[in-house]
């Protein structure tokens, strides 16, 4: 169950109590390590067969005349890819041939050489239920009535801008979007970028550098980690959502200063996410803000998965916890999930945004956002805010919250171990053993349900999982169908590891409270 680390009151402690990280029974961990041990032994055996020429190696290798060169391909680093991932990679990178809505069509493919290569059969799997896409509010849609303004803007501006914002690529709809984003998140100003990943990786180096300290949550996204490394700042990692760990690092940083010289740090930046995309957990924002103020640090909040998806009106974790957006120094989010588009934004004080316009690599060198993408974000955001004159946006937000609560409650009743917060539409089901991860993904696809499975190195070696992303576009019948098959597959593959007795009553009470509040 969720560990209670650090102080928490009111909304913060109530939210945190609804997070669960149940530990698996000891035999599951033993069997998981045993499974990896067996496949590793077989991997070494297969490498031996390749070395003596009894088995062909399909991966890139050094040419004979380059044997004396420093190797381009580190053979041992590819061991995992060569011997483990390659045997199961049919569960990833599946080609889809339709809109990635609540259902999609998959192109069937087969392999004749144990997944080294694939060939398409020409057959299509129709109406596969999609529980893997980040289509939280269902805006990845092709309804001609909804997309009329996007089509109009495409006719007016074309598809590409072919210039940066600082040269001749600054369109009126870009400025309109930035004003709307600032209004939506409750900030003074904002700037938008054409790529969500680069919003983090290219802006963090503009904010901090040598002589600065970054305190990063251990489960932060790769884009945050890359941005921190590129900045040249000192990086220290605190335990996930653990306020004691964060406060200890803050206290040490303030008291000891920089290594060797002990001069004060130029800046201390705390980097966290709103919803963590592999755990489904929600940041403990009120407590982090309290620590930030106490130790005079800055806060960088990545709301890629939370903006639009949580809060009574979809304004993210600041609204979920009822905190003042002005207390977050740098508010970052992406348009790739809840808004069904592409790109990202940075919001905050006007001085911050003006500084980034001239110092951020994303702002100075990157091509401006595509006009139809810009209009899609405007359309979706106006719908969420009710500025289109309808209640469709708030209906979708409430539908997502209802689907999230229902799906999580049913999984707990069935006996699966799931991670994360009850408000999080990211629902990880723990599968643990490598063989069961593969069997689960293949069996679910046989039942026409498209799932995302994740294993090492994206997760700890003993915590492989299937990650479900819920959407407002999922109907109750779709969810019931997924749950029915999950129940059967869970029994067949023995995936119901939970030892907790679940009572649905508390969740029913919370769901009622949520609807009354919103």
Coordinates of C-alpha atoms in Angstrom, one line a residue:
X1 CA 0.0 0.0 0.0
X2 CA 1.1 3.6 -0.4
X3 CA 3.9 4.5 2.0
X4 CA 3.1 7.6 4.1
X5 CA 6.4 9.5 3.9
X6 CA 6.5 13.1 4.9
X7 CA 3.8 15.4 6.2
X8 CA 0.5 15.8 4.4
X9 CA -2.8 17.5 5.2
X10 CA -6.1 18.1 3.5
X11 CA -6.3 17.4 -0.2
X12 CA -2.7 16.3 -0.4
X13 CA -2.9 13.6 2.2
X14 CA -6.3 12.4 0.9
X15 CA -4.9 12.1 -2.6
X16 CA -1.8 10.3 -1.4
X17 CA -3.9 7.7 0.6
X18 CA -5.4 6.6 -2.7
X19 CA -2.1 5.5 -4.2
X20 CA -1.1 1.8 -4.0
X21 CA 2.2 0.1 -4.6
X22 CA 1.5 -3.4 -3.3
X23 CA 4.6 -5.6 -3.1
X24 CA 4.4 -9.0 -4.9
X25 CA 4.7 -12.3 -2.9
X26 CA 8.3 -13.5 -2.4
X27 CA 7.8 -16.5 -4.8
X28 CA 6.9 -14.1 -7.6
X29 CA 10.2 -12.2 -7.3
X30 CA 12.1 -15.5 -7.1
X31 CA 10.4 -16.9 -10.2
X32 CA 11.1 -13.6 -12.0
X33 CA 14.8 -13.7 -11.3
X34 CA 14.8 -17.4 -12.2
X35 CA 13.1 -16.7 -15.5
X36 CA 15.7 -14.0 -16.4
X37 CA 18.5 -16.3 -15.3
X38 CA 17.3 -19.1 -17.6
X39 CA 16.9 -16.9 -20.7
X40 CA 20.4 -15.3 -19.9
X41 CA 22.0 -18.8 -19.8
X42 CA 20.4 -19.7 -23.1
X43 CA 21.6 -16.3 -24.5
X44 CA 25.2 -17.2 -23.7
X45 CA 24.7 -20.6 -25.2
X46 CA 23.3 -19.1 -28.4
X47 CA 26.2 -16.6 -28.5
X48 CA 28.6 -19.6 -28.3
X49 CA 26.8 -21.2 -31.2
X50 CA 27.2 -18.0 -33.2
X51 CA 30.9 -17.7 -32.3
X52 CA 31.7 -21.2 -33.7
X53 CA 29.5 -20.6 -36.8
X54 CA 26.7 -23.0 -36.0
X55 CA 24.1 -20.2 -35.9
X56 CA 23.9 -17.1 -38.0
X57 CA 24.0 -13.7 -36.3
X58 CA 21.6 -11.2 -37.9
X59 CA 22.8 -8.1 -36.0
X60 CA 25.4 -5.6 -37.2
X61 CA 29.0 -6.7 -36.7
X62 CA 32.4 -5.4 -37.4
X63 CA 33.8 -6.2 -40.8
X64 CA 36.9 -8.4 -40.9
X65 CA 39.2 -5.6 -42.1
X66 CA 38.1 -3.4 -39.2
X67 CA 38.9 -5.9 -36.4
X68 CA 41.9 -3.7 -35.3
X69 CA 39.7 -0.6 -35.1
X70 CA 38.0 0.6 -31.9
X71 CA 34.7 -1.2 -32.2
X72 CA 31.6 0.7 -33.3
X73 CA 29.3 -2.0 -32.0
X74 CA 29.7 -3.0 -28.4
X75 CA 28.9 -6.7 -28.6
X76 CA 28.0 -7.2 -24.9
X77 CA 25.7 -4.1 -24.8
X78 CA 23.6 -5.8 -27.5
X79 CA 23.3 -9.0 -25.5
X80 CA 19.8 -8.1 -24.2
X81 CA 18.6 -7.0 -27.6
X82 CA 20.1 -10.0 -29.4
X83 CA 19.0 -12.8 -27.1
X84 CA 15.9 -11.6 -25.1
X85 CA 14.1 -8.7 -26.8
X86 CA 14.5 -10.1 -30.3
X87 CA 12.5 -13.3 -29.4
X88 CA 9.5 -11.3 -28.2
X89 CA 9.6 -8.1 -30.3
X90 CA 6.5 -9.0 -32.2
X91 CA 4.7 -7.4 -29.2
X92 CA 6.0 -4.0 -30.0
X93 CA 6.0 -1.6 -33.0
X94 CA 2.8 -3.2 -34.4
X95 CA 1.7 -1.3 -37.6
X96 CA -1.7 0.2 -37.3
X97 CA -3.7 1.4 -40.3
X98 CA -6.5 3.5 -38.9
X99 CA -7.3 6.4 -36.6
X100 CA -5.9 5.6 -33.1
X101 CA -9.3 6.1 -31.4
X102 CA -11.0 3.8 -28.9
X103 CA -10.7 1.0 -31.5
X104 CA -8.2 0.7 -34.3
X105 CA -7.2 -1.6 -37.2
X106 CA -3.9 -3.5 -37.1
X107 CA -1.9 -4.9 -40.0
X108 CA -1.2 -8.5 -39.4
X109 CA 2.4 -9.6 -39.7
X110 CA 4.3 -12.8 -39.2
X111 CA 8.0 -13.8 -38.9
X112 CA 9.7 -16.8 -40.5
X113 CA 13.0 -16.3 -38.6
X114 CA 12.1 -15.8 -34.9
X115 CA 11.3 -12.1 -35.2
X116 CA 14.5 -10.9 -36.9
X117 CA 12.4 -9.8 -39.8
X118 CA 8.6 -9.5 -40.4
X119 CA 6.4 -9.8 -43.4
X120 CA 2.9 -8.4 -43.8
X121 CA 0.2 -11.0 -44.7
X122 CA -2.1 -8.5 -46.3
X123 CA -4.8 -9.2 -43.7
X124 CA -6.2 -6.6 -41.4
X125 CA -7.4 -7.1 -37.8
X126 CA -10.4 -4.8 -37.5
X127 CA -11.9 -3.1 -34.4
X128 CA -9.2 -4.0 -31.9
X129 CA -10.0 -2.2 -28.7
X130 CA -7.2 0.4 -28.1
X131 CA -6.1 0.6 -24.4
X132 CA -2.6 1.8 -25.2
X133 CA -2.8 5.3 -26.8
X134 CA -2.6 8.5 -24.7
X135 CA -6.0 9.6 -26.1
X136 CA -7.3 10.6 -22.7
X137 CA -10.1 13.0 -23.8
X138 CA -10.8 11.3 -27.1
X139 CA -9.6 14.2 -29.3
X140 CA -7.8 11.8 -31.6
X141 CA -10.9 11.7 -33.9
X142 CA -11.8 12.1 -37.5
X143 CA -15.3 13.6 -37.1
X144 CA -15.7 16.0 -40.1
X145 CA -17.9 18.4 -38.1
X146 CA -15.4 18.6 -35.2
X147 CA -12.4 19.0 -37.6
X148 CA -13.9 21.7 -39.9
X149 CA -11.8 24.5 -38.4
X150 CA -8.7 22.4 -38.7
X151 CA -9.5 21.8 -42.4
X152 CA -10.1 25.6 -42.9
X153 CA -6.8 26.5 -41.4
X154 CA -5.0 23.9 -43.5
X155 CA -6.5 25.5 -46.6
X156 CA -5.5 29.0 -45.4
X157 CA -2.0 28.4 -44.2
X158 CA -0.9 25.0 -45.6
X159 CA 0.7 22.2 -43.6
X160 CA 4.2 23.5 -43.0
X161 CA 5.6 26.9 -41.9
X162 CA 9.2 26.4 -43.3
X163 CA 10.7 28.8 -40.8
X164 CA 11.4 29.5 -37.2
X165 CA 9.2 31.7 -35.0
X166 CA 12.0 34.4 -34.9
X167 CA 12.2 34.7 -38.7
X168 CA 9.1 34.4 -40.8
X169 CA 7.3 31.6 -39.1
X170 CA 5.3 33.4 -36.4
X171 CA 1.7 33.1 -37.3
X172 CA -1.3 34.8 -35.7
X173 CA -2.7 31.4 -34.6
X174 CA 0.6 30.7 -32.7
X175 CA 0.2 33.8 -30.6
X176 CA -3.5 33.1 -30.1
X177 CA -2.6 29.6 -28.8
X178 CA 0.0 31.0 -26.4
X179 CA -2.5 33.4 -24.9
X180 CA -5.1 30.6 -24.6
X181 CA -2.6 28.2 -22.9
X182 CA -1.6 30.9 -20.4
X183 CA -5.3 31.5 -19.6
X184 CA -6.0 27.8 -19.4
X185 CA -3.2 26.9 -16.9
X186 CA -3.5 30.1 -14.9
X187 CA -0.1 31.6 -15.8
X188 CA 1.0 35.1 -16.9
X189 CA 2.5 34.0 -20.2
X190 CA 3.4 30.8 -22.2
X191 CA 5.4 29.7 -25.2
X192 CA 4.6 26.7 -27.4
X193 CA 7.0 24.3 -29.2
X194 CA 6.5 21.8 -32.1
X195 CA 7.8 18.8 -30.2
X196 CA 6.9 17.7 -26.6
X197 CA 10.2 15.8 -25.9
X198 CA 12.3 18.8 -27.0
X199 CA 10.2 21.1 -24.8
X200 CA 12.0 19.5 -21.9
X201 CA 15.3 18.5 -23.3
X202 CA 16.0 21.9 -25.0
X203 CA 14.6 24.3 -22.4
X204 CA 16.1 22.9 -19.2
X205 CA 19.6 23.8 -20.4
X206 CA 18.5 27.4 -20.9
X207 CA 17.3 27.6 -17.3
X208 CA 20.2 26.0 -15.4
X209 CA 23.9 25.4 -16.0
X210 CA 27.2 24.9 -14.3
X211 CA 27.0 25.9 -10.6
X212 CA 23.3 25.0 -10.4
X213 CA 21.7 22.0 -8.7
X214 CA 18.9 19.9 -10.1
X215 CA 16.9 17.6 -7.7
X216 CA 15.1 15.1 -9.9
X217 CA 12.6 12.4 -9.0
X218 CA 14.0 9.0 -9.7
X219 CA 11.1 8.1 -12.0
X220 CA 11.3 11.2 -14.2
X221 CA 10.8 10.9 -18.0
X222 CA 13.8 10.5 -20.3
X223 CA 13.3 14.0 -21.8
X224 CA 13.7 15.6 -18.3
X225 CA 16.8 13.4 -17.7
X226 CA 18.3 14.4 -21.0
X227 CA 17.6 18.1 -20.5
X228 CA 19.3 17.9 -17.1
X229 CA 22.4 16.2 -18.4
X230 CA 22.7 18.6 -21.3
X231 CA 22.5 21.6 -18.9
X232 CA 25.8 20.8 -17.2
X233 CA 24.2 21.3 -13.8
X234 CA 24.8 18.9 -10.9
X235 CA 22.1 16.3 -10.7
X236 CA 20.9 14.6 -7.6
X237 CA 18.1 12.0 -7.6
X238 CA 15.6 11.7 -4.8
X239 CA 13.3 8.7 -4.1
X240 CA 10.0 8.7 -5.9
X241 CA 7.4 11.0 -4.3
X242 CA 9.4 10.8 -1.0
X243 CA 9.3 14.1 0.8
X244 CA 11.8 13.0 3.5
X245 CA 14.4 12.2 0.8
X246 CA 13.7 15.5 -1.0
X247 CA 14.0 17.6 2.1
X248 CA 17.2 15.9 3.2
X249 CA 18.8 16.8 -0.2
X250 CA 17.5 20.3 0.0
X251 CA 18.8 20.8 3.5
X252 CA 22.2 19.4 2.5
X253 CA 22.3 21.6 -0.6
X254 CA 21.6 24.7 1.4
X255 CA 23.9 23.9 4.3
X256 CA 26.9 22.4 2.3
X257 CA 26.7 24.3 -1.0
X258 CA 28.8 23.2 -4.0
X259 CA 31.4 20.4 -3.7
X260 CA 34.9 21.4 -2.7
X261 CA 34.3 25.2 -2.8
X262 CA 31.1 25.1 -0.6
X263 CA 29.9 28.2 -2.4
X264 CA 26.1 28.5 -2.5
X265 CA 24.4 27.0 -5.5
X266 CA 23.4 29.6 -8.1
X267 CA 20.0 27.9 -8.4
X268 CA 18.3 24.8 -7.0
X269 CA 15.7 23.4 -9.3
X270 CA 13.2 20.6 -8.3
X271 CA 12.0 18.6 -11.3
X272 CA 8.9 16.5 -11.0
X273 CA 6.0 15.2 -13.2
X274 CA 2.3 15.6 -12.7
X275 CA 1.4 12.0 -13.5
X276 CA 4.3 9.5 -13.8
X277 CA 3.7 7.6 -17.0
X278 CA 5.0 4.2 -15.9
X279 CA 3.6 4.1 -12.3
X280 CA 0.3 6.0 -12.7
X281 CA 1.2 7.9 -9.5
X282 CA 0.4 11.6 -8.9
X283 CA 3.0 14.1 -7.7
X284 CA 2.6 15.2 -4.0
X285 CA 2.4 18.8 -5.2
X286 CA 1.3 20.7 -2.1
X287 CA 4.1 19.2 0.0
X288 CA 6.7 19.9 -2.7
X289 CA 5.6 23.5 -3.0
X290 CA 5.9 23.9 0.8
X291 CA 9.5 22.5 0.7
X292 CA 10.3 24.7 -2.3
X293 CA 9.3 27.8 -0.4
X294 CA 11.0 26.7 2.8
X295 CA 14.4 26.2 1.1
X296 CA 14.1 29.0 -1.6
X297 CA 14.3 26.5 -4.5
X298 CA 12.6 26.6 -8.0
X299 CA 10.0 24.1 -9.2
X300 CA 9.7 22.6 -12.7
X301 CA 6.5 20.7 -13.2
X302 CA 6.0 18.4 -16.2
X303 CA 2.3 17.9 -16.9
X304 CA 2.6 15.9 -20.1
X305 CA 0.1 13.2 -18.8
X306 CA -1.9 15.3 -16.3
X307 CA -2.9 18.4 -18.2
X308 CA -6.4 17.9 -19.5
X309 CA -6.7 14.5 -17.8
X310 CA -7.1 15.4 -14.1
X311 CA -8.8 18.1 -12.2
X312 CA -12.6 19.0 -12.3
X313 CA -12.1 21.1 -15.4
X314 CA -9.0 19.4 -16.8
X315 CA -6.4 22.0 -15.7
X316 CA -4.0 19.4 -14.3
X317 CA -2.5 18.6 -10.9
X318 CA -2.6 22.3 -9.7
X319 CA -6.4 22.2 -10.0
X320 CA -6.6 18.6 -8.6
X321 CA -4.8 19.7 -5.4
X322 CA -6.3 23.3 -5.3
X323 CA -2.8 25.0 -5.3
X324 CA -2.0 28.4 -6.9
X325 CA -0.4 27.9 -10.3
X326 CA 1.8 30.9 -9.5
X327 CA 3.6 28.7 -6.9
X328 CA 5.0 26.6 -9.7
X329 CA 7.8 28.4 -11.3
X330 CA 8.0 26.5 -14.6
X331 CA 4.8 24.8 -15.9
X332 CA 5.5 22.4 -18.7
X333 CA 3.0 20.3 -20.6
X334 CA 2.5 18.5 -24.0
X335 CA -0.3 18.6 -26.6
X336 CA 0.3 15.0 -27.7
X337 CA -2.0 13.3 -25.1
X338 CA -5.2 15.0 -24.0
X339 CA -5.3 17.3 -27.0
X340 CA -4.8 14.8 -29.7
X341 CA -2.1 16.9 -31.4
X342 CA 1.7 17.4 -31.2
X343 CA 4.1 19.8 -29.4
X344 CA 4.4 21.2 -25.9
X345 CA 4.4 24.4 -23.9
X346 CA 6.2 26.2 -21.1
X347 CA 4.1 28.6 -19.0
X348 CA 5.0 30.9 -16.1
X349 CA 5.9 34.5 -15.3
X350 CA 6.3 36.8 -18.3
X351 CA 9.9 37.4 -17.6
X352 CA 10.6 33.6 -17.7
X353 CA 8.8 33.2 -21.1
X354 CA 10.5 36.2 -22.6
X355 CA 13.9 34.9 -21.5
X356 CA 13.2 31.5 -23.1
X357 CA 12.1 33.1 -26.4
X358 CA 15.7 34.3 -27.0
X359 CA 17.7 31.7 -25.1
X360 CA 15.9 28.3 -25.8
X361 CA 17.3 26.2 -28.6
X362 CA 13.7 25.0 -29.3
X363 CA 12.6 28.6 -29.7
X364 CA 15.5 29.9 -31.8
X365 CA 16.3 27.0 -34.1
X366 CA 13.2 24.8 -34.4
X367 CA 10.6 25.2 -37.1
X368 CA 7.4 26.7 -35.9
X369 CA 4.4 24.5 -35.1
X370 CA 2.4 23.2 -38.1
X371 CA -0.8 25.3 -38.6
X372 CA -3.3 22.4 -38.7
X373 CA -1.7 21.1 -35.5
X374 CA -2.0 24.5 -33.9
X375 CA -5.7 24.8 -34.8
X376 CA -6.3 21.2 -33.5
X377 CA -4.9 22.3 -30.1
X378 CA -7.0 25.5 -30.1
X379 CA -10.1 23.5 -31.0
X380 CA -9.5 21.0 -28.2
X381 CA -8.6 23.6 -25.6
X382 CA -11.6 25.8 -26.4
X383 CA -13.8 22.7 -26.2
X384 CA -12.4 21.8 -22.7
X385 CA -12.8 25.4 -21.5
X386 CA -16.4 25.6 -22.9
X387 CA -15.4 28.5 -25.2
X388 CA -17.0 26.7 -28.2
X389 CA -20.4 27.2 -26.6
X390 CA -20.9 23.5 -25.7
X391 CA -20.5 21.3 -22.6
X392 CA -18.7 18.5 -24.6
X393 CA -15.3 19.3 -23.0
X394 CA -16.5 19.0 -19.4
X395 CA -18.5 15.9 -20.4
X396 CA -15.3 14.2 -21.6
X397 CA -13.4 15.2 -18.5
X398 CA -16.1 13.6 -16.3
X399 CA -16.3 10.6 -18.5
X400 CA -12.6 10.0 -18.2
X401 CA -12.7 10.3 -14.4
X402 CA -15.7 7.9 -14.3
X403 CA -13.9 5.4 -16.6
X404 CA -10.7 5.6 -14.5
X405 CA -12.4 4.9 -11.2
X406 CA -14.5 2.1 -12.6
X407 CA -11.6 0.3 -14.4
X408 CA -9.3 0.6 -11.4
X409 CA -12.0 -0.6 -9.0
X410 CA -12.8 -3.7 -11.1
X411 CA -9.1 -4.7 -11.5
X412 CA -8.7 -4.5 -7.7
X413 CA -11.8 -6.7 -7.2
X414 CA -10.3 -9.3 -9.6
X415 CA -7.1 -9.5 -7.6
X416 CA -4.5 -7.8 -9.9
X417 CA -1.7 -5.8 -8.5
X418 CA -2.1 -2.3 -10.0
X419 CA 0.1 0.8 -9.3
X420 CA -0.8 4.4 -9.0
X421 CA -3.4 6.9 -7.9
X422 CA -7.1 6.4 -8.2
X423 CA -7.4 9.6 -10.2
X424 CA -4.8 8.5 -12.7
X425 CA -5.9 7.3 -16.2
X426 CA -2.6 5.5 -16.5
X427 CA -3.2 2.0 -15.0
X428 CA -0.2 -0.3 -14.8
X429 CA -1.0 -4.0 -14.1
X430 CA 2.1 -5.8 -12.7
X431 CA 3.0 -9.0 -14.6
X432 CA 6.6 -9.5 -13.3
X433 CA 7.8 -12.6 -15.1
X434 CA 9.3 -12.2 -18.7
X435 CA 7.4 -15.2 -20.1
X436 CA 4.1 -14.0 -18.8
X437 CA 4.6 -10.5 -20.3
X438 CA 4.9 -12.0 -23.7
X439 CA 2.1 -14.5 -23.3
X440 CA -0.2 -11.7 -21.9
X441 CA 0.4 -9.4 -24.9
X442 CA -0.1 -12.2 -27.5
X443 CA -3.2 -13.6 -25.8
X444 CA -4.9 -10.1 -25.5
X445 CA -4.3 -9.5 -29.2
X446 CA -5.9 -12.8 -30.0
X447 CA -8.9 -11.5 -28.2
X448 CA -8.7 -8.2 -30.2
X449 CA -7.5 -6.0 -27.4
X450 CA -4.4 -3.9 -28.1
X451 CA -2.2 -3.5 -25.0
X452 CA 1.2 -2.0 -24.2
X453 CA 3.6 -4.2 -22.3
X454 CA 6.7 -2.8 -20.7
X455 CA 9.8 -4.5 -19.3
X456 CA 13.4 -4.0 -18.4
X457 CA 15.2 -1.6 -19.0
X458 CA 12.2 0.7 -19.1
X459 CA 11.1 -0.7 -15.7
X460 CA 13.0 -2.4 -12.8
X461 CA 13.9 -5.9 -13.8
X462 CA 11.4 -7.5 -11.4
X463 CA 8.5 -5.1 -12.3
X464 CA 7.5 -5.8 -15.9
X465 CA 3.9 -4.6 -16.5
X466 CA 1.1 -3.9 -18.9
X467 CA 0.2 -0.2 -19.1
X468 CA -3.4 0.7 -19.8
X469 CA -4.3 4.2 -20.8
X470 CA -8.0 5.0 -20.4
X471 CA -9.9 7.4 -22.6
X472 CA -13.2 9.4 -22.4
X473 CA -13.9 7.7 -25.8
X474 CA -14.1 4.3 -24.2
X475 CA -17.7 3.2 -23.6
X476 CA -18.7 1.1 -20.6
X477 CA -19.3 -1.9 -23.0
X478 CA -15.7 -1.6 -24.3
X479 CA -14.3 -1.5 -20.7
X480 CA -16.5 -4.4 -19.7
X481 CA -15.2 -6.4 -22.7
X482 CA -11.6 -5.6 -21.8
X483 CA -12.2 -6.5 -18.1
X484 CA -13.9 -9.8 -19.1
X485 CA -10.9 -10.9 -21.1
X486 CA -8.5 -9.6 -18.5
X487 CA -10.2 -11.7 -15.9
X488 CA -10.0 -14.8 -18.1
X489 CA -6.3 -14.2 -19.1
X490 CA -5.4 -13.4 -15.5
X491 CA -6.8 -16.8 -14.4
X492 CA -5.2 -18.7 -17.4
X493 CA -1.7 -17.1 -16.8
X494 CA -2.0 -16.9 -13.0
X495 CA -1.5 -13.1 -12.9
X496 CA -3.7 -12.3 -9.9
X497 CA -1.0 -11.8 -7.3
X498 CA -2.7 -9.4 -5.0
X499 CA -3.2 -10.5 -1.4
X500 CA -5.3 -7.6 -0.3
X501 CA -9.0 -7.9 0.2
X502 CA -10.6 -5.2 -1.7
X503 CA -13.9 -3.5 -0.7
X504 CA -15.5 -1.4 -3.4
X505 CA -17.4 0.8 -0.8
X506 CA -14.7 3.5 -0.3
X507 CA -14.3 4.0 -4.0
X508 CA -18.0 4.3 -4.5
X509 CA -18.1 7.0 -1.9
X510 CA -15.2 8.8 -3.5
X511 CA -16.7 8.7 -6.9
X512 CA -19.9 10.3 -5.6
X513 CA -17.8 13.0 -3.9
X514 CA -16.0 13.7 -7.2
X515 CA -19.1 14.2 -9.2
X516 CA -20.6 16.5 -6.5
X517 CA -17.4 18.5 -6.4
X518 CA -17.2 18.9 -10.2

